[in-house]
């Protein structure tokens, strides 16, 4: 699969809300484990940039967007359910 | 004033009837939960609340569409003529916040993003009202009850802090609504300040919508279930008590019933603005009697509406023409509006609302509903009663003279004069028509069961239909029985015959008396003649006696002379 592609993520968080903090940590851990050196994470704090949330249609926080490689994915939640997240990101094969 | 003060704490919804039930609207700056089954009308209610806020209260609003896309919501509301397009963006903002169908959920989340986005928008628009349509969609994504509760409280706190008047709609099947307390969303009911339930059920195959205010903190409200309808203008809620009713002035003006004798019986006719109930078995001329009323109203130049549930307008006009009631020209002049209500389908509520709006449009002063008993057919529960009741209330408050007929089922063996809808207690005048089967005939009888504020005849009259019109005839009571039809005619004829005989006898007697009188007169004359004769005779006798006396005295004088008696002569003749 996209073994060598660089993953680009955008994570929408709501300040330091528990779920948002958890999502940040979970994403970082996930990238470290599966995508070391081939990921880029953009963090958007909707409390600071609410208009972006409005424009991007992000209403549930945290929301993770996988922008590349395609297909694009949208994952809602603090990513505590690692298996679901990996599956959604197409990283399950790597994990196995 | 108290009501004016409480009004400022309330945000009017502009939904016909609802603001009356709640004495002014939803709690301002508080949150209202709107619960109902799918298709119960939650979205329309919520949207109307926003539209009214923008249009009438200068309160911009935000609609958070969590289930249907805003496009569809707007399209669906198009038929209500709210013209949402010109309100959108600046005064009315739709936020499409439906969870995307390709959304993948991995772990817990919250509504922080949505609230942050709404925060900006609210400030920008100075929004005062906000609607979250179908919060259950989002709640369903949350993993457990505790999380749901957390998010709802987050939302609620956010609304309260911003003093937004909020409406949160929640889907729940009517089954669940009755067991609301066991539901995962039950805590919402405790949290909010106002809870409104919408239900939609089928009663005898007819759709029936009801609205109930379940709670309203700090305010009185009508606790009863109120039927409502989704009509042309959105939601219309039927309120049993119309506030206008209280300021009503009773009039003593009379309007003709269209039958001269009946007017006499009623001491001048129906009261203007009264409600008249005509009950009777099939074919007792209920329609005819109400048609006569309609014609009389038209002839007075009053705008009239005739609602027929039984037959087509054309048929009614034709049938009434056969008994001398000419409605055709009034229909053509537009004074009379014939409505065939067979085209209206739905619950009693639907009929009521349709009739009300049609009557309003026609500016009707007189209204005929033939028959009103159709309402008991479509709804066999108490709703039909309240509909008829509200029909009467409404027509009273509008000053419309209402004549409704009610079909009594002959076969059901009811005691005849019990009206199934019990509206007879509300009607001001109740005329009962029945058949009298007698001597192989079926004749129509009319009696006035009651007429409020009117001295009325207590007699049963015979109702006669002919091509010359409707008339009433006196009935004869003989041996405790009322005679009608041929029997009445026979009785009348017998009486006429005996009257004739008496007249002849009287004539004869007069002739005889005349003769006797004449005879007596003749006798008087002959007696008079006799009397005259006698008098003459008497006079003659007197004279002859005198002359003979003179003769005698003369004779005596002569004798004295002859005898040469004294010189003193007494008489010198």
PDB file of N, CA, C and O in Angstrom, chain A residues 14 17 19-20 46-47 50-51 53-54 56-62 73-81 84-85 88, chain B residues 93 95-97 99-100 102-118 120-121 124 138 141 150:
ATOM      1  N   UNK A  14     -10.738  21.474  20.192  1.00  0.00           N
ATOM      2  CA  UNK A  14     -11.402  22.567  20.903  1.00  0.00           C
ATOM      3  C   UNK A  14     -10.555  22.883  22.125  1.00  0.00           C
ATOM      4  O   UNK A  14     -10.786  22.355  23.211  1.00  0.00           O
ATOM      5  N   UNK A  17      -9.792  20.918  25.759  1.00  0.00           N
ATOM      6  CA  UNK A  17     -10.863  20.027  26.227  1.00  0.00           C
ATOM      7  C   UNK A  17     -10.310  18.609  26.296  1.00  0.00           C
ATOM      8  O   UNK A  17      -9.467  18.227  25.479  1.00  0.00           O
ATOM      9  N   UNK A  19     -11.174  15.611  25.458  1.00  0.00           N
ATOM     10  CA  UNK A  19     -11.157  14.792  24.244  1.00  0.00           C
ATOM     11  C   UNK A  19     -10.151  15.307  23.231  1.00  0.00           C
ATOM     12  O   UNK A  19      -9.501  14.528  22.526  1.00  0.00           O
ATOM     13  N   UNK A  20     -10.028  16.616  23.167  1.00  0.00           N
ATOM     14  CA  UNK A  20      -9.099  17.208  22.214  1.00  0.00           C
ATOM     15  C   UNK A  20      -7.653  16.906  22.611  1.00  0.00           C
ATOM     16  O   UNK A  20      -6.826  16.542  21.772  1.00  0.00           O
ATOM     17  N   UNK A  46     -10.412  25.202  17.085  1.00  0.00           N
ATOM     18  CA  UNK A  46     -11.653  25.878  16.656  1.00  0.00           C
ATOM     19  C   UNK A  46     -12.045  27.013  17.605  1.00  0.00           C
ATOM     20  O   UNK A  46     -12.823  27.886  17.231  1.00  0.00           O
ATOM     21  N   UNK A  47     -11.537  26.972  18.809  1.00  0.00           N
ATOM     22  CA  UNK A  47     -11.854  28.065  19.723  1.00  0.00           C
ATOM     23  C   UNK A  47     -11.120  29.330  19.287  1.00  0.00           C
ATOM     24  O   UNK A  47     -11.595  30.441  19.489  1.00  0.00           O
ATOM     25  N   UNK A  50     -12.769  29.851  14.963  1.00  0.00           N
ATOM     26  CA  UNK A  50     -14.122  29.288  14.769  1.00  0.00           C
ATOM     27  C   UNK A  50     -14.603  29.390  13.334  1.00  0.00           C
ATOM     28  O   UNK A  50     -15.352  28.546  12.853  1.00  0.00           O
ATOM     29  N   UNK A  51     -14.169  30.412  12.627  1.00  0.00           N
ATOM     30  CA  UNK A  51     -14.631  30.569  11.247  1.00  0.00           C
ATOM     31  C   UNK A  51     -14.140  29.431  10.375  1.00  0.00           C
ATOM     32  O   UNK A  51     -14.795  29.064   9.395  1.00  0.00           O
ATOM     33  N   UNK A  53     -13.763  26.387  11.437  1.00  0.00           N
ATOM     34  CA  UNK A  53     -14.642  25.255  11.757  1.00  0.00           C
ATOM     35  C   UNK A  53     -15.941  25.389  10.966  1.00  0.00           C
ATOM     36  O   UNK A  53     -16.458  24.423  10.400  1.00  0.00           O
ATOM     37  N   UNK A  54     -16.430  26.606  10.909  1.00  0.00           N
ATOM     38  CA  UNK A  54     -17.669  26.890  10.188  1.00  0.00           C
ATOM     39  C   UNK A  54     -17.492  26.593   8.699  1.00  0.00           C
ATOM     40  O   UNK A  54     -18.313  25.923   8.071  1.00  0.00           O
ATOM     41  N   UNK A  56     -15.191  24.737   7.268  1.00  0.00           N
ATOM     42  CA  UNK A  56     -14.848  23.348   6.968  1.00  0.00           C
ATOM     43  C   UNK A  56     -15.922  22.372   7.435  1.00  0.00           C
ATOM     44  O   UNK A  56     -15.797  21.166   7.228  1.00  0.00           O
ATOM     45  N   UNK A  57     -16.957  22.919   8.065  1.00  0.00           N
ATOM     46  CA  UNK A  57     -18.046  22.040   8.506  1.00  0.00           C
ATOM     47  C   UNK A  57     -17.622  21.082   9.601  1.00  0.00           C
ATOM     48  O   UNK A  57     -18.061  19.938   9.624  1.00  0.00           O
ATOM     49  N   UNK A  58     -16.769  21.581  10.495  1.00  0.00           N
ATOM     50  CA  UNK A  58     -16.349  20.725  11.607  1.00  0.00           C
ATOM     51  C   UNK A  58     -17.137  21.134  12.840  1.00  0.00           C
ATOM     52  O   UNK A  58     -17.011  22.253  13.323  1.00  0.00           O
ATOM     53  N   UNK A  59     -17.979  20.251  13.293  1.00  0.00           N
ATOM     54  CA  UNK A  59     -18.833  20.613  14.425  1.00  0.00           C
ATOM     55  C   UNK A  59     -18.604  19.725  15.624  1.00  0.00           C
ATOM     56  O   UNK A  59     -18.968  20.049  16.724  1.00  0.00           O
ATOM     57  N   UNK A  60     -18.022  18.567  15.358  1.00  0.00           N
ATOM     58  CA  UNK A  60     -17.724  17.697  16.477  1.00  0.00           C
ATOM     59  C   UNK A  60     -16.223  17.717  16.661  1.00  0.00           C
ATOM     60  O   UNK A  60     -15.465  17.569  15.700  1.00  0.00           O
ATOM     61  N   UNK A  61     -15.814  17.934  17.856  1.00  0.00           N
ATOM     62  CA  UNK A  61     -14.374  17.958  18.119  1.00  0.00           C
ATOM     63  C   UNK A  61     -14.049  16.832  19.091  1.00  0.00           C
ATOM     64  O   UNK A  61     -14.835  16.561  19.990  1.00  0.00           O
ATOM     65  N   UNK A  62     -12.911  16.219  18.936  1.00  0.00           N
ATOM     66  CA  UNK A  62     -11.941  16.455  17.859  1.00  0.00           C
ATOM     67  C   UNK A  62     -12.346  15.758  16.557  1.00  0.00           C
ATOM     68  O   UNK A  62     -13.002  14.734  16.588  1.00  0.00           O
ATOM     69  N   UNK A  73     -10.092  11.078   4.425  1.00  0.00           N
ATOM     70  CA  UNK A  73     -10.937  10.477   5.465  1.00  0.00           C
ATOM     71  C   UNK A  73     -11.223  11.505   6.554  1.00  0.00           C
ATOM     72  O   UNK A  73     -10.453  12.420   6.776  1.00  0.00           O
ATOM     73  N   UNK A  74     -12.330  11.292   7.175  1.00  0.00           N
ATOM     74  CA  UNK A  74     -12.729  12.172   8.279  1.00  0.00           C
ATOM     75  C   UNK A  74     -13.052  11.273   9.467  1.00  0.00           C
ATOM     76  O   UNK A  74     -13.938  10.428   9.379  1.00  0.00           O
ATOM     77  N   UNK A  75     -12.316  11.458  10.512  1.00  0.00           N
ATOM     78  CA  UNK A  75     -12.532  10.620  11.687  1.00  0.00           C
ATOM     79  C   UNK A  75     -12.880  11.516  12.868  1.00  0.00           C
ATOM     80  O   UNK A  75     -12.181  12.480  13.163  1.00  0.00           O
ATOM     81  N   UNK A  76     -13.979  11.181  13.475  1.00  0.00           N
ATOM     82  CA  UNK A  76     -14.421  11.966  14.624  1.00  0.00           C
ATOM     83  C   UNK A  76     -14.127  11.184  15.893  1.00  0.00           C
ATOM     84  O   UNK A  76     -14.320   9.971  15.939  1.00  0.00           O
ATOM     85  N   UNK A  77     -13.638  11.883  16.896  1.00  0.00           N
ATOM     86  CA  UNK A  77     -13.416  11.220  18.179  1.00  0.00           C
ATOM     87  C   UNK A  77     -11.988  11.399  18.649  1.00  0.00           C
ATOM     88  O   UNK A  77     -11.130  11.921  17.916  1.00  0.00           O
ATOM     89  N   UNK A  78     -11.741  10.946  19.878  1.00  0.00           N
ATOM     90  CA  UNK A  78     -10.423  11.168  20.480  1.00  0.00           C
ATOM     91  C   UNK A  78      -9.404  10.110  20.074  1.00  0.00           C
ATOM     92  O   UNK A  78      -8.314  10.048  20.616  1.00  0.00           O
ATOM     93  N   UNK A  79      -9.777   9.263  19.122  1.00  0.00           N
ATOM     94  CA  UNK A  79      -8.897   8.237  18.560  1.00  0.00           C
ATOM     95  C   UNK A  79      -8.490   7.186  19.583  1.00  0.00           C
ATOM     96  O   UNK A  79      -7.493   6.493  19.426  1.00  0.00           O
ATOM     97  N   UNK A  80      -9.260   7.098  20.661  1.00  0.00           N
ATOM     98  CA  UNK A  80      -8.949   6.092  21.670  1.00  0.00           C
ATOM     99  C   UNK A  80      -9.199   4.692  21.128  1.00  0.00           C
ATOM    100  O   UNK A  80      -8.555   3.729  21.531  1.00  0.00           O
ATOM    101  N   UNK A  81     -10.124   4.595  20.177  1.00  0.00           N
ATOM    102  CA  UNK A  81     -10.361   3.289  19.554  1.00  0.00           C
ATOM    103  C   UNK A  81      -9.350   3.134  18.418  1.00  0.00           C
ATOM    104  O   UNK A  81      -9.625   3.418  17.252  1.00  0.00           O
ATOM    105  N   UNK A  84     -10.092   1.069  15.096  1.00  0.00           N
ATOM    106  CA  UNK A  84     -11.007   1.759  14.184  1.00  0.00           C
ATOM    107  C   UNK A  84     -10.272   2.853  13.434  1.00  0.00           C
ATOM    108  O   UNK A  84     -10.414   3.008  12.211  1.00  0.00           O
ATOM    109  N   UNK A  85      -9.447   3.579  14.156  1.00  0.00           N
ATOM    110  CA  UNK A  85      -8.720   4.684  13.553  1.00  0.00           C
ATOM    111  C   UNK A  85      -7.742   4.178  12.506  1.00  0.00           C
ATOM    112  O   UNK A  85      -7.691   4.683  11.380  1.00  0.00           O
ATOM    113  N   UNK A  88      -9.484   3.016   9.446  1.00  0.00           N
ATOM    114  CA  UNK A  88      -9.993   4.143   8.671  1.00  0.00           C
ATOM    115  C   UNK A  88      -8.869   4.820   7.909  1.00  0.00           C
ATOM    116  O   UNK A  88      -9.059   5.312   6.792  1.00  0.00           O
TER     117      UNK A  88
ATOM    118  N   UNK B  93     -29.956  32.163   9.653  1.00  0.00           N
ATOM    119  CA  UNK B  93     -28.793  31.430   9.169  1.00  0.00           C
ATOM    120  C   UNK B  93     -29.005  29.939   9.379  1.00  0.00           C
ATOM    121  O   UNK B  93     -29.441  29.494  10.440  1.00  0.00           O
ATOM    122  N   UNK B  95     -27.210  26.426   9.570  1.00  0.00           N
ATOM    123  CA  UNK B  95     -25.919  25.761   9.736  1.00  0.00           C
ATOM    124  C   UNK B  95     -26.114  24.280   9.447  1.00  0.00           C
ATOM    125  O   UNK B  95     -26.874  23.597  10.132  1.00  0.00           O
ATOM    126  N   UNK B  96     -25.455  23.828   8.422  1.00  0.00           N
ATOM    127  CA  UNK B  96     -25.546  22.404   8.091  1.00  0.00           C
ATOM    128  C   UNK B  96     -24.554  21.643   8.941  1.00  0.00           C
ATOM    129  O   UNK B  96     -23.353  21.710   8.710  1.00  0.00           O
ATOM    130  N   UNK B  97     -25.058  20.972   9.913  1.00  0.00           N
ATOM    131  CA  UNK B  97     -24.156  20.260  10.816  1.00  0.00           C
ATOM    132  C   UNK B  97     -24.506  18.784  10.875  1.00  0.00           C
ATOM    133  O   UNK B  97     -24.331  18.133  11.894  1.00  0.00           O
ATOM    134  N   UNK B  99     -23.962  15.058  10.610  1.00  0.00           N
ATOM    135  CA  UNK B  99     -22.768  14.206  10.580  1.00  0.00           C
ATOM    136  C   UNK B  99     -22.647  13.633   9.179  1.00  0.00           C
ATOM    137  O   UNK B  99     -23.618  13.136   8.618  1.00  0.00           O
ATOM    138  N   UNK B 100     -21.449  13.742   8.582  1.00  0.00           N
ATOM    139  CA  UNK B 100     -21.321  13.281   7.197  1.00  0.00           C
ATOM    140  C   UNK B 100     -21.455  11.769   7.152  1.00  0.00           C
ATOM    141  O   UNK B 100     -21.069  11.075   8.081  1.00  0.00           O
ATOM    142  N   UNK B 102     -19.890   9.705   5.479  1.00  0.00           N
ATOM    143  CA  UNK B 102     -18.639   8.940   5.442  1.00  0.00           C
ATOM    144  C   UNK B 102     -17.840   9.119   6.724  1.00  0.00           C
ATOM    145  O   UNK B 102     -16.673   8.765   6.794  1.00  0.00           O
ATOM    146  N   UNK B 103     -18.483   9.690   7.686  1.00  0.00           N
ATOM    147  CA  UNK B 103     -17.809   9.958   8.943  1.00  0.00           C
ATOM    148  C   UNK B 103     -17.450   8.657   9.660  1.00  0.00           C
ATOM    149  O   UNK B 103     -18.240   7.718   9.708  1.00  0.00           O
ATOM    150  N   UNK B 104     -16.237   8.621  10.155  1.00  0.00           N
ATOM    151  CA  UNK B 104     -15.819   7.459  10.924  1.00  0.00           C
ATOM    152  C   UNK B 104     -15.596   7.914  12.351  1.00  0.00           C
ATOM    153  O   UNK B 104     -15.025   8.976  12.597  1.00  0.00           O
ATOM    154  N   UNK B 105     -16.108   7.150  13.233  1.00  0.00           N
ATOM    155  CA  UNK B 105     -15.983   7.544  14.616  1.00  0.00           C
ATOM    156  C   UNK B 105     -14.989   6.664  15.330  1.00  0.00           C
ATOM    157  O   UNK B 105     -15.057   5.445  15.246  1.00  0.00           O
ATOM    158  N   UNK B 106     -14.042   7.295  15.966  1.00  0.00           N
ATOM    159  CA  UNK B 106     -13.062   6.537  16.734  1.00  0.00           C
ATOM    160  C   UNK B 106     -12.895   7.219  18.076  1.00  0.00           C
ATOM    161  O   UNK B 106     -12.109   8.142  18.219  1.00  0.00           O
ATOM    162  N   UNK B 107     -13.710   6.806  18.997  1.00  0.00           N
ATOM    163  CA  UNK B 107     -13.596   7.374  20.338  1.00  0.00           C
ATOM    164  C   UNK B 107     -14.568   8.501  20.600  1.00  0.00           C
ATOM    165  O   UNK B 107     -15.372   8.878  19.752  1.00  0.00           O
ATOM    166  N   UNK B 108     -14.439   9.000  21.776  1.00  0.00           N
ATOM    167  CA  UNK B 108     -15.343  10.023  22.304  1.00  0.00           C
ATOM    168  C   UNK B 108     -15.090  11.364  21.622  1.00  0.00           C
ATOM    169  O   UNK B 108     -13.989  11.647  21.169  1.00  0.00           O
ATOM    170  N   UNK B 109     -16.151  12.153  21.537  1.00  0.00           N
ATOM    171  CA  UNK B 109     -15.984  13.498  20.987  1.00  0.00           C
ATOM    172  C   UNK B 109     -16.949  14.433  21.702  1.00  0.00           C
ATOM    173  O   UNK B 109     -17.750  14.002  22.534  1.00  0.00           O
ATOM    174  N   UNK B 110     -16.873  15.694  21.389  1.00  0.00           N
ATOM    175  CA  UNK B 110     -17.817  16.633  21.978  1.00  0.00           C
ATOM    176  C   UNK B 110     -18.260  17.656  20.938  1.00  0.00           C
ATOM    177  O   UNK B 110     -17.811  17.618  19.792  1.00  0.00           O
ATOM    178  N   UNK B 111     -19.142  18.556  21.355  1.00  0.00           N
ATOM    179  CA  UNK B 111     -19.730  19.518  20.419  1.00  0.00           C
ATOM    180  C   UNK B 111     -19.004  20.858  20.451  1.00  0.00           C
ATOM    181  O   UNK B 111     -19.543  21.871  20.004  1.00  0.00           O
ATOM    182  N   UNK B 112     -17.809  20.833  20.978  1.00  0.00           N
ATOM    183  CA  UNK B 112     -17.038  22.075  21.101  1.00  0.00           C
ATOM    184  C   UNK B 112     -16.915  22.827  19.791  1.00  0.00           C
ATOM    185  O   UNK B 112     -17.065  24.049  19.742  1.00  0.00           O
ATOM    186  N   UNK B 113     -16.705  22.090  18.728  1.00  0.00           N
ATOM    187  CA  UNK B 113     -16.521  22.723  17.422  1.00  0.00           C
ATOM    188  C   UNK B 113     -17.768  23.464  16.994  1.00  0.00           C
ATOM    189  O   UNK B 113     -17.716  24.604  16.535  1.00  0.00           O
ATOM    190  N   UNK B 114     -18.871  22.810  17.167  1.00  0.00           N
ATOM    191  CA  UNK B 114     -20.131  23.419  16.753  1.00  0.00           C
ATOM    192  C   UNK B 114     -20.415  24.667  17.567  1.00  0.00           C
ATOM    193  O   UNK B 114     -20.808  25.708  17.023  1.00  0.00           O
ATOM    194  N   UNK B 115     -20.178  24.577  18.858  1.00  0.00           N
ATOM    195  CA  UNK B 115     -20.474  25.725  19.708  1.00  0.00           C
ATOM    196  C   UNK B 115     -19.534  26.882  19.388  1.00  0.00           C
ATOM    197  O   UNK B 115     -19.954  28.043  19.408  1.00  0.00           O
ATOM    198  N   UNK B 116     -18.316  26.552  19.068  1.00  0.00           N
ATOM    199  CA  UNK B 116     -17.364  27.608  18.717  1.00  0.00           C
ATOM    200  C   UNK B 116     -17.824  28.310  17.443  1.00  0.00           C
ATOM    201  O   UNK B 116     -17.800  29.543  17.341  1.00  0.00           O
ATOM    202  N   UNK B 117     -18.253  27.513  16.492  1.00  0.00           N
ATOM    203  CA  UNK B 117     -18.725  28.081  15.231  1.00  0.00           C
ATOM    204  C   UNK B 117     -19.975  28.923  15.457  1.00  0.00           C
ATOM    205  O   UNK B 117     -20.115  30.014  14.897  1.00  0.00           O
ATOM    206  N   UNK B 118     -20.870  28.410  16.299  1.00  0.00           N
ATOM    207  CA  UNK B 118     -22.107  29.133  16.570  1.00  0.00           C
ATOM    208  C   UNK B 118     -21.840  30.427  17.333  1.00  0.00           C
ATOM    209  O   UNK B 118     -22.514  31.430  17.135  1.00  0.00           O
ATOM    210  N   UNK B 120     -19.366  32.444  17.020  1.00  0.00           N
ATOM    211  CA  UNK B 120     -18.996  33.488  16.063  1.00  0.00           C
ATOM    212  C   UNK B 120     -20.227  34.000  15.349  1.00  0.00           C
ATOM    213  O   UNK B 120     -20.475  35.200  15.237  1.00  0.00           O
ATOM    214  N   UNK B 121     -21.007  33.049  14.875  1.00  0.00           N
ATOM    215  CA  UNK B 121     -22.174  33.400  14.072  1.00  0.00           C
ATOM    216  C   UNK B 121     -23.195  34.190  14.903  1.00  0.00           C
ATOM    217  O   UNK B 121     -23.793  35.153  14.424  1.00  0.00           O
ATOM    218  N   UNK B 124     -22.004  37.681  15.359  1.00  0.00           N
ATOM    219  CA  UNK B 124     -22.041  38.383  14.079  1.00  0.00           C
ATOM    220  C   UNK B 124     -23.471  38.820  13.731  1.00  0.00           C
ATOM    221  O   UNK B 124     -23.699  39.933  13.278  1.00  0.00           O
ATOM    222  N   UNK B 138     -27.067  13.515  16.716  1.00  0.00           N
ATOM    223  CA  UNK B 138     -25.727  13.658  17.267  1.00  0.00           C
ATOM    224  C   UNK B 138     -25.574  12.800  18.520  1.00  0.00           C
ATOM    225  O   UNK B 138     -24.561  12.130  18.709  1.00  0.00           O
ATOM    226  N   UNK B 141     -24.532   9.237  18.260  1.00  0.00           N
ATOM    227  CA  UNK B 141     -23.136   8.916  17.977  1.00  0.00           C
ATOM    228  C   UNK B 141     -22.309   8.808  19.250  1.00  0.00           C
ATOM    229  O   UNK B 141     -21.212   8.258  19.241  1.00  0.00           O
ATOM    230  N   UNK B 150     -23.439  14.791  29.301  1.00  0.00           N
ATOM    231  CA  UNK B 150     -22.397  15.813  29.355  1.00  0.00           C
ATOM    232  C   UNK B 150     -22.575  16.807  28.207  1.00  0.00           C
ATOM    233  O   UNK B 150     -22.554  18.023  28.394  1.00  0.00           O
TER     234      UNK B 150
END
